[in-house]
Amino acid sequence: MPRRPVGSAPSPQGAERFHEERAAYTVRGTEQPDLERGVAAIRETVATLPTRPGVYRMQDARGEVLYVGKARVLRNRVANYTQVDRLPLRLQRMVSQTRGMTIVTTNSEAEALLLEAQLIKRFRPPYNVLLRDDKSFPFILLRADHDFPRISKHRGARKAVGNYYGPFASAGSVNTTINALQKLFLLRSCTDSFFSRRDRPCLLYQIKRCSAPCVGRIDAAGYAELVAEAKDFLGGKSSLVQRKIEAQMQEAAEALDFERAAMLRDRLRAATFIQGSQAINAEGLDSADIFALAAKGGQIAIQAFFIRGGQNWGHRAFFPTHTDGLGEDEVLTAFLAQFYEEVPPPRTLLLDRELPEAELLAEALRPSAGGKVEIAVPQRGDRRRLVEQASRNAAEALDRRLAESGTKAKILREVAEFLELPEVPQRIEVYDNSHIQGTNALGAMVVAGPDGFLKNQYRKFNIKRAETQPGDDFGMMREVMARRFGRAVSEDPEREGGTWPDLVLIDGGKGQMSAVRAAIEELGIEDLPLIAIAKGPHHGREGREVFHFPDGREKTLPVNSPVLFYLQRLRDEVHRYAIGAHREKRSRAISASPLDEIPGIGPARKRALLLHFGTAGKVRAASLEDLQRAPGVSAAIAQTVYDFYHPGG
């Protein structure tokens, strides 16, 4: 069987951990799905496998990933798939579709576990347990690359220099904590550009939520002391910080400095509020994550509590998918491996059950945790009570989920009946446009399914075709539809990728429906269900939405209809997303400068030029000698700027 190198997958712990260029190869065939041929393809692969740890990917005839698995001994693990009689029906279906495999060898089984989790999140195979989560976890970031560090909420890659505190369960819990921390430590939350432009304190200083370092109301040493206290507080030394503030308040009162004493009293109240809102009975527990699993009705819920510095930073329920036929221990292990692929683990994990691969998981998490990770199942005391609390929350979350699923399933059936769809929709795409008199125009798409909104599949479309006139809503909708479904036709003409909608809902009336229908027909698509939702002539408390069909018919629903509420929610979500995207685009346009177009001019030099000349227009009109005299601008940069504006010399 021929081998060929495949593209490198990102290493979970850096390029030095393994070398996929040397260790990976693909075995691929062209047969149609069939159990016997699938087994034959796997047997041919087994003959080439080493007795080393690694990760394998099952692939179908098109090369799509069906399953990602890890193994301590690749040859032995993959050979198990050839013993069809011992496989559950779920894996027999997978084997029948398998026509190729990609193999990656690793240095250890722990590395294989990390890579497996990473590849599952990248490929989202249909036969793996999937952690469905639309958003990354929010953190509190205390920057360290400025003389007066900023405190802010942070999501995504942790590239900025500073201290990260989290994860928090929700953006709301982060915002509440940051507001209280501002009152407690008076740290700035403004951007560096806003900070540099201030010549008088802003409103946050007036309401005692900032110490106004931007205008010198506090010096660098005093601000550094506040930052140190904030780090101690967030790091679990809240009692020490409170005692220090109490002592300072007492000293101020004895010195008859009642204004300072009142300010310190307010800070002390903020500290008490934070501790009260995050209180949890976790004596002796510094930083830990607590997980408990509940299963019912073929679904699984996993409840997570996040404790950092002895404080509860929130909790969240997760509902992993593709769990049919798997043991609960296997689901929880797969969940934890994927969960910590992005989130830094604490040194302690408390679970409600023993995991067969607990030692392997602890070994895999050790590098990102910065030390030994303890995975424990408490049997008594406060830790046991915390796990029991997580178990109760998991069971309650699952009950709510099942009740909501039943309600949503019923509503979707009624949606299909009302909108005359051939089947219950599993993927609904909703579209809207946003612009101001034709400027900064864009289209927006949101996606909903049986489990709610799929926010990681939302899309924005910048209106950029020359034939689309500014302010032409119908033209913008035609462009959005042509681009969206033109790409769908070219990339997935057989509609096997799961990205074709079962219903397209348009925010608009007859005009938008005509524009969309024309764009779809030009692409040769005739069976895409289209519905436009528009406000009725008497919209308001007694008004009704009007639903426009492609054939010109109109329908309405009673004002108290659950189906109407559901469809309005879809429309409102795309409206919210479109307006937010438009505001973001408009803000970028407002803050843009003609200097941005000059190659080689970064933020620092742009700032230096604007500070020296005042406006971009004066930079354009400046002579070469004037440009060379600007502080922070070298002769080469001055020549670059001058040549850009005076190409003829």
XYZ file of C-alpha atoms in Angstrom:
649
model
C 0.000 0.000 0.000
C 1.537 3.339 -0.990
C 2.263 5.980 1.587
C 2.299 9.699 1.070
C 3.047 12.546 3.510
C 0.175 14.747 4.562
C 0.077 18.322 5.811
C 1.308 18.938 9.315
C -1.213 19.251 12.113
C -0.457 21.804 14.837
C 1.305 20.198 17.772
C -0.517 20.373 21.107
C 2.634 21.389 22.949
C 4.955 22.789 20.304
C 6.697 21.558 17.189
C 9.353 19.698 19.144
C 6.840 17.212 20.564
C 6.537 15.136 17.392
C 7.233 15.417 13.680
C 4.142 14.756 11.572
C 6.056 15.291 8.331
C 8.014 12.132 9.161
C 5.381 10.269 11.148
C 2.151 10.741 9.177
C 0.945 9.064 6.053
C -2.393 8.401 4.358
C -3.692 5.122 2.962
C -6.594 5.842 0.632
C -8.805 3.919 -1.788
C -11.640 4.686 -4.160
C -14.272 2.039 -3.295
C -17.804 2.909 -2.272
C -18.811 2.323 1.373
C -19.013 -1.381 2.153
C -18.238 -3.303 5.346
C -15.991 -5.920 3.754
C -14.026 -3.356 1.776
C -13.716 -1.165 4.849
C -12.223 -4.051 6.810
C -9.893 -4.840 3.915
C -8.654 -1.237 3.814
C -8.015 -1.288 7.572
C -6.159 -4.621 7.327
C -3.865 -3.194 4.678
C -3.176 -0.257 6.989
C -2.469 -2.526 9.976
C 0.310 -4.213 8.017
C 2.141 -0.879 7.803
C 1.679 0.243 11.416
C 4.440 0.464 14.017
C 4.128 -0.708 17.616
C 4.280 2.864 18.865
C 1.798 5.302 20.371
C 0.000 7.665 18.050
C -3.226 8.959 16.561
C -5.212 7.524 13.661
C -7.888 9.119 11.490
C -10.540 7.057 9.737
C -11.497 8.629 6.390
C -14.172 7.911 3.817
C -13.741 7.650 0.048
C -13.769 11.457 -0.277
C -11.084 11.881 2.383
C -13.509 13.295 4.983
C -12.539 12.412 8.562
C -14.958 9.942 10.154
C -13.196 9.328 13.448
C -10.058 10.326 15.342
C -8.617 7.908 17.889
C -5.483 7.486 19.972
C -3.539 4.369 20.828
C -0.716 3.277 23.095
C 0.195 0.671 20.446
C -1.122 1.692 17.039
C -0.965 -1.738 15.423
C -2.942 -3.462 18.173
C -5.577 -0.745 18.479
C -6.322 -0.378 14.776
C -6.380 -4.175 14.324
C -9.398 -4.305 16.655
C -11.511 -2.670 13.936
C -11.031 -5.709 11.699
C -12.863 -7.931 14.228
C -16.288 -6.777 13.104
C -18.321 -9.183 15.260
C -16.929 -7.562 18.399
C -17.737 -4.017 17.318
C -20.954 -2.214 18.257
C -23.259 -1.212 15.416
C -22.042 2.382 15.599
C -18.453 1.364 14.821
C -19.552 -1.150 12.203
C -21.193 1.709 10.330
C -17.958 3.674 10.614
C -15.855 0.767 9.314
C -18.223 0.309 6.362
C -17.510 3.902 5.310
C -13.751 3.776 5.916
C -11.576 3.925 2.801
C -8.411 5.508 4.105
C -6.452 6.255 7.274
C -4.006 8.935 8.332
C -1.497 7.871 10.963
C 0.540 10.150 13.249
C 3.070 8.579 15.603
C 3.899 10.335 18.875
C 6.465 9.965 21.607
C 3.953 8.930 24.274
C 0.322 8.058 24.810
C -0.138 11.366 26.664
C 0.947 13.268 23.555
C -1.453 11.127 21.540
C -4.313 12.096 23.866
C -3.555 15.794 23.409
C -3.279 15.506 19.637
C -6.487 13.474 19.469
C -8.397 16.244 21.286
C -6.889 18.880 19.011
C -7.803 17.025 15.822
C -11.333 16.321 17.043
C -11.873 20.038 17.576
C -10.454 20.777 14.125
C -12.287 18.130 12.065
C -15.400 17.533 14.252
C -15.787 13.920 13.048
C -19.274 12.363 13.165
C -18.193 9.323 15.211
C -16.348 11.191 17.984
C -17.776 12.709 21.143
C -17.957 16.437 20.427
C -17.861 19.291 22.878
C -20.357 21.694 21.341
C -19.494 25.178 22.572
C -20.061 28.331 20.567
C -17.712 30.607 22.430
C -14.363 30.508 24.127
C -14.270 31.170 27.841
C -13.771 34.741 29.032
C -10.811 35.701 31.208
C -9.794 38.803 33.115
C -6.579 40.235 31.663
C -4.295 42.531 33.621
C -1.860 43.864 31.028
C 1.844 44.096 31.809
C 3.110 46.002 28.746
C 2.259 49.527 29.950
C 3.413 51.747 32.803
C -0.213 51.888 33.943
C -1.636 48.393 33.246
C -5.183 48.047 32.026
C -7.757 45.568 33.330
C -10.179 44.136 30.770
C -12.224 41.155 29.661
C -10.415 38.858 27.229
C -11.440 36.034 24.910
C -9.461 33.994 22.456
C -5.733 33.377 22.161
C -3.700 34.649 25.093
C -1.096 36.563 23.081
C -1.052 39.824 25.029
C 1.604 40.208 27.717
C 0.046 40.141 31.161
C -1.694 38.072 33.813
C -4.788 36.063 32.886
C -7.362 35.094 35.498
C -10.037 32.566 34.666
C -11.814 30.891 33.111
C -15.087 32.529 34.054
C -18.297 30.732 33.204
C -19.883 33.664 31.381
C -19.269 37.185 30.137
C -21.763 38.447 32.703
C -19.742 37.093 35.614
C -16.588 38.690 34.180
C -18.257 42.075 33.697
C -19.647 42.045 37.240
C -16.249 41.131 38.666
C -14.411 43.787 36.625
C -16.858 46.487 37.737
C -16.293 45.520 41.359
C -12.518 45.325 40.849
C -12.522 48.829 39.395
C -14.214 50.098 42.539
C -11.823 48.112 44.688
C -8.498 48.898 42.994
C -9.325 51.917 40.775
C -7.573 50.375 37.768
C -8.122 51.821 34.319
C -10.137 49.909 31.722
C -9.679 52.280 28.759
C -7.654 51.484 25.651
C -4.106 52.759 25.277
C -5.143 55.202 22.528
C -7.915 56.655 24.684
C -5.486 56.849 27.618
C -2.898 58.769 25.585
C -5.408 61.398 24.390
C -6.831 62.427 27.758
C -6.198 65.892 29.150
C -8.773 65.678 31.948
C -10.296 62.788 33.944
C -13.191 60.861 32.424
C -16.475 59.901 34.064
C -15.032 56.754 35.669
C -12.812 58.935 37.836
C -15.812 61.000 38.895
C -17.751 57.916 40.014
C -14.668 56.530 41.805
C -13.963 53.608 39.514
C -10.593 54.783 38.222
C -7.600 56.566 39.746
C -7.063 58.672 36.559
C -3.403 57.830 35.863
C -3.924 59.337 32.383
C -3.783 62.884 33.812
C -1.403 62.279 36.700
C -3.926 61.964 39.551
C -1.806 59.017 40.721
C 1.887 58.387 40.080
C 3.411 55.204 38.683
C 4.490 53.924 42.106
C 1.032 54.390 43.606
C -0.620 52.726 40.630
C 1.859 49.843 40.801
C 0.807 49.279 44.409
C -2.832 49.040 43.317
C -1.861 46.581 40.611
C 0.042 44.445 43.133
C -3.001 44.396 45.415
C -5.220 43.376 42.500
C -2.885 40.497 41.653
C -2.921 39.337 45.276
C -6.706 39.509 45.391
C -7.215 37.615 42.126
C -4.509 35.158 43.111
C -6.370 34.044 46.218
C -4.971 36.429 48.860
C -8.208 38.344 49.295
C -8.109 38.247 53.110
C -4.642 39.795 53.111
C -5.822 42.610 50.825
C -8.884 43.253 52.971
C -6.828 43.475 56.153
C -4.472 45.922 54.460
C -7.354 48.162 53.345
C -8.895 47.989 56.822
C -5.587 49.111 58.378
C -5.293 51.985 55.887
C -8.872 53.051 56.616
C -8.188 53.025 60.359
C -5.057 55.123 59.888
C -6.951 57.642 57.749
C -9.724 57.915 60.331
C -7.250 58.462 63.177
C -5.543 61.160 61.093
C -8.965 62.800 60.563
C -8.606 62.289 56.800
C -12.246 61.381 56.454
C -12.349 61.720 52.673
C -9.642 59.089 52.261
C -11.279 56.936 54.929
C -14.577 57.057 53.017
C -12.812 56.081 49.793
C -11.145 53.127 51.535
C -14.483 52.154 53.043
C -16.002 51.986 49.553
C -13.109 49.826 48.399
C -13.650 47.505 51.338
C -17.330 47.200 50.452
C -16.386 46.284 46.879
C -14.104 43.522 48.187
C -16.916 42.207 50.377
C -19.301 42.261 47.420
C -16.931 40.219 45.258
C -16.412 37.634 47.955
C -20.120 37.487 48.705
C -21.109 37.023 45.070
C -18.464 34.330 44.600
C -18.808 32.648 47.960
C -18.658 28.879 47.944
C -17.956 26.422 50.729
C -14.521 25.320 49.541
C -12.300 25.502 52.588
C -8.772 24.385 51.860
C -9.435 24.376 48.101
C -7.388 26.992 46.267
C -7.801 26.396 42.522
C -9.801 23.507 41.113
C -12.342 22.515 38.503
C -15.230 20.274 39.522
C -17.065 18.061 37.031
C -20.104 15.832 37.369
C -22.018 13.902 34.707
C -25.723 13.085 34.419
C -27.322 10.855 31.787
C -31.012 10.515 30.906
C -33.125 9.924 27.832
C -30.116 9.235 25.626
C -28.536 12.616 26.420
C -25.655 13.597 28.694
C -25.007 16.753 30.695
C -21.687 17.644 32.308
C -21.687 20.334 34.982
C -18.489 22.297 35.614
C -17.613 24.544 38.570
C -14.563 26.824 38.324
C -12.801 27.747 41.574
C -9.767 30.006 41.551
C -8.103 31.424 44.634
C -10.823 29.932 46.812
C -13.483 31.906 44.904
C -16.239 30.551 42.681
C -15.797 31.989 39.194
C -19.015 30.518 37.872
C -20.424 27.275 36.573
C -21.685 26.011 33.238
C -23.461 22.959 31.902
C -22.227 21.241 28.731
C -24.087 18.818 26.495
C -21.620 16.794 24.404
C -22.942 15.252 21.193
C -22.318 11.959 19.360
C -22.461 10.001 22.626
C -24.738 7.150 21.508
C -23.403 3.743 22.438
C -20.543 5.085 24.556
C -19.927 4.557 28.257
C -20.249 7.548 30.572
C -16.591 7.239 31.632
C -15.504 7.337 27.994
C -17.655 10.418 27.342
C -16.266 12.269 30.370
C -12.673 11.441 29.428
C -13.168 12.656 25.864
C -14.906 15.785 27.140
C -12.073 16.687 29.535
C -9.404 16.171 26.881
C -11.202 18.528 24.487
C -12.137 21.014 27.204
C -8.529 21.541 28.275
C -7.255 21.716 24.710
C -7.840 25.496 24.952
C -8.489 26.220 28.633
C -5.466 26.073 30.977
C -6.138 23.389 33.609
C -5.797 23.942 37.369
C -3.666 21.648 39.495
C -6.744 19.872 40.902
C -9.694 18.229 39.153
C -12.535 16.839 41.269
C -14.807 14.313 39.536
C -17.910 12.393 40.499
C -16.534 9.082 39.215
C -13.328 7.166 38.633
C -11.902 7.290 35.118
C -9.910 4.346 33.736
C -7.555 6.782 31.979
C -7.236 9.274 34.833
C -3.463 8.841 35.135
C -2.984 9.287 31.395
C -5.162 12.399 31.403
C -3.235 13.864 34.354
C 0.048 13.232 32.552
C -1.249 14.876 29.376
C -2.444 17.984 31.262
C 0.740 18.413 33.261
C 2.678 20.627 30.767
C -0.121 23.171 30.358
C -0.873 23.167 34.110
C 2.755 23.881 34.942
C 3.058 20.960 37.339
C 1.467 17.767 38.588
C -2.309 17.556 38.117
C -4.362 15.737 40.736
C -7.536 14.011 39.503
C -9.543 12.893 42.508
C -12.965 11.524 43.402
C -13.644 12.902 46.924
C -15.361 10.569 49.355
C -16.025 12.890 52.291
C -15.824 16.451 53.589
C -16.255 19.768 51.781
C -14.827 18.455 48.537
C -17.394 15.664 48.445
C -20.183 18.161 49.092
C -18.952 20.283 46.177
C -19.038 17.275 43.839
C -22.530 16.374 45.055
C -23.620 19.959 44.382
C -22.223 19.671 40.844
C -24.075 16.356 40.396
C -27.385 17.943 41.413
C -26.789 20.818 39.016
C -25.955 18.391 36.191
C -29.173 16.434 36.742
C -31.256 19.627 36.900
C -29.573 21.047 33.772
C -30.294 17.819 31.899
C -33.945 17.865 32.980
C -34.265 21.426 31.714
C -32.526 20.452 28.486
C -34.866 17.535 27.880
C -37.912 19.705 28.581
C -36.620 22.422 26.256
C -35.748 19.874 23.578
C -39.282 18.526 23.660
C -40.698 22.017 23.364
C -38.301 22.991 20.568
C -38.985 19.792 18.670
C -42.711 20.515 18.872
C -42.208 24.106 17.719
C -40.004 23.012 14.804
C -42.661 20.537 13.718
C -45.231 23.343 13.808
C -42.819 25.618 11.890
C -42.505 22.976 9.191
C -46.284 22.633 9.028
C -46.965 26.394 8.944
C -44.278 27.159 6.362
C -45.175 24.052 4.329
C -41.696 22.541 4.519
C -41.122 18.958 3.327
C -39.559 18.001 6.685
C -38.652 19.412 10.081
C -35.769 21.867 9.533
C -32.426 20.942 11.071
C -30.561 23.999 9.790
C -32.206 27.408 9.421
C -30.302 30.345 7.908
C -31.564 33.876 8.510
C -30.387 36.909 6.485
C -30.464 40.687 6.923
C -28.619 43.778 5.628
C -27.357 46.804 7.510
C -26.073 50.193 6.293
C -26.506 53.938 6.775
C -27.481 55.622 3.524
C -25.505 52.973 1.665
C -22.238 53.410 3.604
C -20.385 50.551 5.319
C -22.972 48.151 3.916
C -22.868 44.482 4.796
C -25.073 41.417 4.874
C -25.389 39.074 7.844
C -26.278 35.412 8.215
C -27.136 33.619 11.445
C -27.712 29.877 11.759
C -30.090 28.018 14.067
C -30.728 24.335 14.657
C -32.639 22.070 17.034
C -30.195 22.914 19.843
C -30.318 26.685 19.361
C -28.133 29.217 17.565
C -24.886 27.959 16.006
C -22.847 31.092 16.574
C -19.621 29.648 15.244
C -21.334 29.454 11.830
C -22.509 33.073 11.671
C -21.178 34.951 8.644
C -20.746 38.562 7.483
C -20.725 39.626 3.821
C -19.107 42.942 2.956
C -21.052 44.440 0.052
C -18.388 45.028 -2.578
C -19.710 44.325 -6.080
C -19.661 47.316 -8.412
C -23.149 46.590 -9.733
C -24.666 46.823 -6.247
C -25.750 50.423 -5.827
C -25.316 52.103 -2.402
C -28.522 51.868 -0.411
C -30.091 49.255 -2.712
C -31.431 46.735 -0.196
C -32.655 44.396 -2.902
C -29.314 44.507 -4.703
C -27.443 43.823 -1.479
C -29.635 40.810 -0.771
C -29.035 39.514 -4.318
C -25.283 39.821 -3.818
C -25.340 38.041 -0.450
C -27.414 35.152 -1.823
C -25.292 34.830 -4.953
C -22.087 34.660 -2.957
C -23.421 32.343 -0.244
C -25.046 29.775 -2.497
C -22.647 30.186 -5.387
C -19.956 28.942 -3.038
C -22.232 26.193 -1.725
C -22.902 24.946 -5.261
C -19.185 24.848 -6.103
C -17.989 23.299 -2.828
C -20.819 20.899 -1.960
C -23.024 20.320 -5.027
C -24.337 16.997 -3.670
C -25.349 18.645 -0.353
C -23.562 16.036 1.743
C -21.579 18.397 3.970
C -24.449 19.435 6.235
C -24.070 23.125 5.366
C -27.105 23.463 3.089
C -30.081 24.991 4.906
C -33.482 23.372 5.218
C -35.024 26.849 5.445
C -33.850 30.308 4.395
C -35.554 33.072 6.367
C -35.170 36.624 5.044
C -35.797 39.787 7.021
C -37.934 41.709 4.529
C -41.032 41.681 2.387
C -42.004 41.062 -1.230
C -39.081 43.004 -2.662
C -36.466 41.065 -0.714
C -38.203 37.790 -1.580
C -38.128 38.627 -5.303
C -34.426 39.544 -5.117
C -33.517 36.345 -3.301
C -35.606 34.150 -5.575
C -33.965 35.661 -8.658
C -30.458 35.144 -7.270
C -31.204 31.531 -6.338
C -32.769 30.719 -9.713
C -29.740 32.129 -11.548
C -27.649 29.499 -9.765
C -29.989 26.736 -10.906
C -31.306 26.040 -7.403
C -35.015 25.249 -7.445
C -35.752 23.386 -4.217
C -34.486 25.749 -1.512
C -37.319 26.701 0.898
C -37.496 30.524 1.063
C -39.615 32.616 3.419
C -39.542 36.388 4.009
C -40.747 37.789 7.325
C -41.945 41.396 7.395
C -43.693 43.607 9.897
C -47.422 43.900 9.279
C -49.164 47.208 8.478
C -50.205 47.623 12.101
C -47.095 46.307 13.750
C -47.024 46.826 17.477
C -48.801 45.342 20.441
C -51.728 44.247 18.265
C -49.762 43.797 15.051
C -48.713 40.606 13.316
C -45.790 39.551 11.198
C -46.503 38.735 7.557
C -44.767 35.711 6.019
C -44.193 35.958 2.263
C -43.865 32.800 0.181
C -41.992 32.580 -3.148
C -45.271 32.125 -5.056
C -46.627 35.429 -3.736
C -48.851 34.029 -0.993
C -48.899 35.608 2.462
C -49.611 34.085 5.852
C -49.936 35.372 9.397
C -49.976 33.802 12.849
C -51.919 34.649 16.007
C -50.089 37.170 18.180
C -49.723 34.610 21.003
C -48.433 31.782 18.815
C -45.244 30.020 20.036
C -44.256 29.571 16.379
C -44.513 33.324 15.852
C -42.355 33.993 18.920
C -39.741 31.509 17.655
C -39.565 33.011 14.160
C -39.458 36.536 15.596
C -36.547 35.496 17.761
C -34.681 34.267 14.686
C -35.383 37.550 12.908
C -34.336 39.597 15.954
C -31.073 37.645 16.264
C -30.000 38.347 12.680
C -31.039 41.972 13.134
C -28.866 42.221 16.258
C -25.919 40.549 14.558
C -26.189 42.727 11.420
C -26.351 45.971 13.414
C -23.417 44.933 15.594
C -21.299 44.015 12.580
C -22.213 47.295 10.876
C -21.253 49.334 13.944
C -17.927 47.541 14.139
C -17.241 48.222 10.471
C -18.279 51.872 10.827
C -16.020 52.318 13.873
C -13.061 50.957 11.932
C -13.825 53.317 9.064
C -14.093 56.323 11.387
C -10.792 55.545 13.082
C -9.017 54.848 9.775
C -6.417 57.322 8.574
C -5.042 58.063 5.098
C -1.637 57.264 6.607
C -2.733 53.626 6.926
C -2.285 53.271 3.154
C 1.431 54.108 3.262
C 3.520 50.923 3.249
C 5.932 50.592 6.144
C 4.137 53.099 8.391
C 3.113 51.449 11.643
C 1.073 52.806 14.561
C 4.073 54.406 16.296
C 5.273 56.364 13.255
C 1.721 57.299 12.291
C 1.215 58.681 15.798
C 4.492 60.601 15.610
C 3.526 62.194 12.282
C 0.048 63.163 13.463
C 1.351 64.607 16.729
C 3.902 66.703 14.846
C 1.756 67.908 11.928
C -1.719 67.734 13.464
C -3.649 66.220 10.525
C -3.090 63.736 7.719
C -3.654 66.566 5.212
C -0.703 68.511 6.605
C 1.452 65.378 6.395
C 0.522 65.104 2.725
C 1.424 68.755 2.077
C 4.711 68.646 4.017
C 8.046 68.952 2.244
C 10.698 66.263 2.526
C 12.727 68.489 4.878
C 9.708 69.006 7.159
C 9.070 65.284 7.277
C 12.681 64.589 8.209
C 12.433 67.039 11.117
C 9.458 65.192 12.673
C 10.450 63.444 15.955
C 10.705 59.670 15.644
C 10.767 59.735 11.828
C 13.966 58.607 10.149
C 15.229 59.913 6.835
C 14.213 56.670 5.124
C 10.672 56.813 6.489
C 10.384 60.486 5.565
C 11.439 59.607 2.013
C 8.846 56.790 1.912
C 6.050 59.115 3.022
C 7.099 61.859 0.593
C 7.366 59.443 -2.347
C 3.922 58.022 -1.570
C 2.282 61.433 -1.845
C 4.561 62.715 -4.620
C 5.191 59.772 -6.969
C 6.399 62.126 -9.654
C 9.159 63.515 -7.460
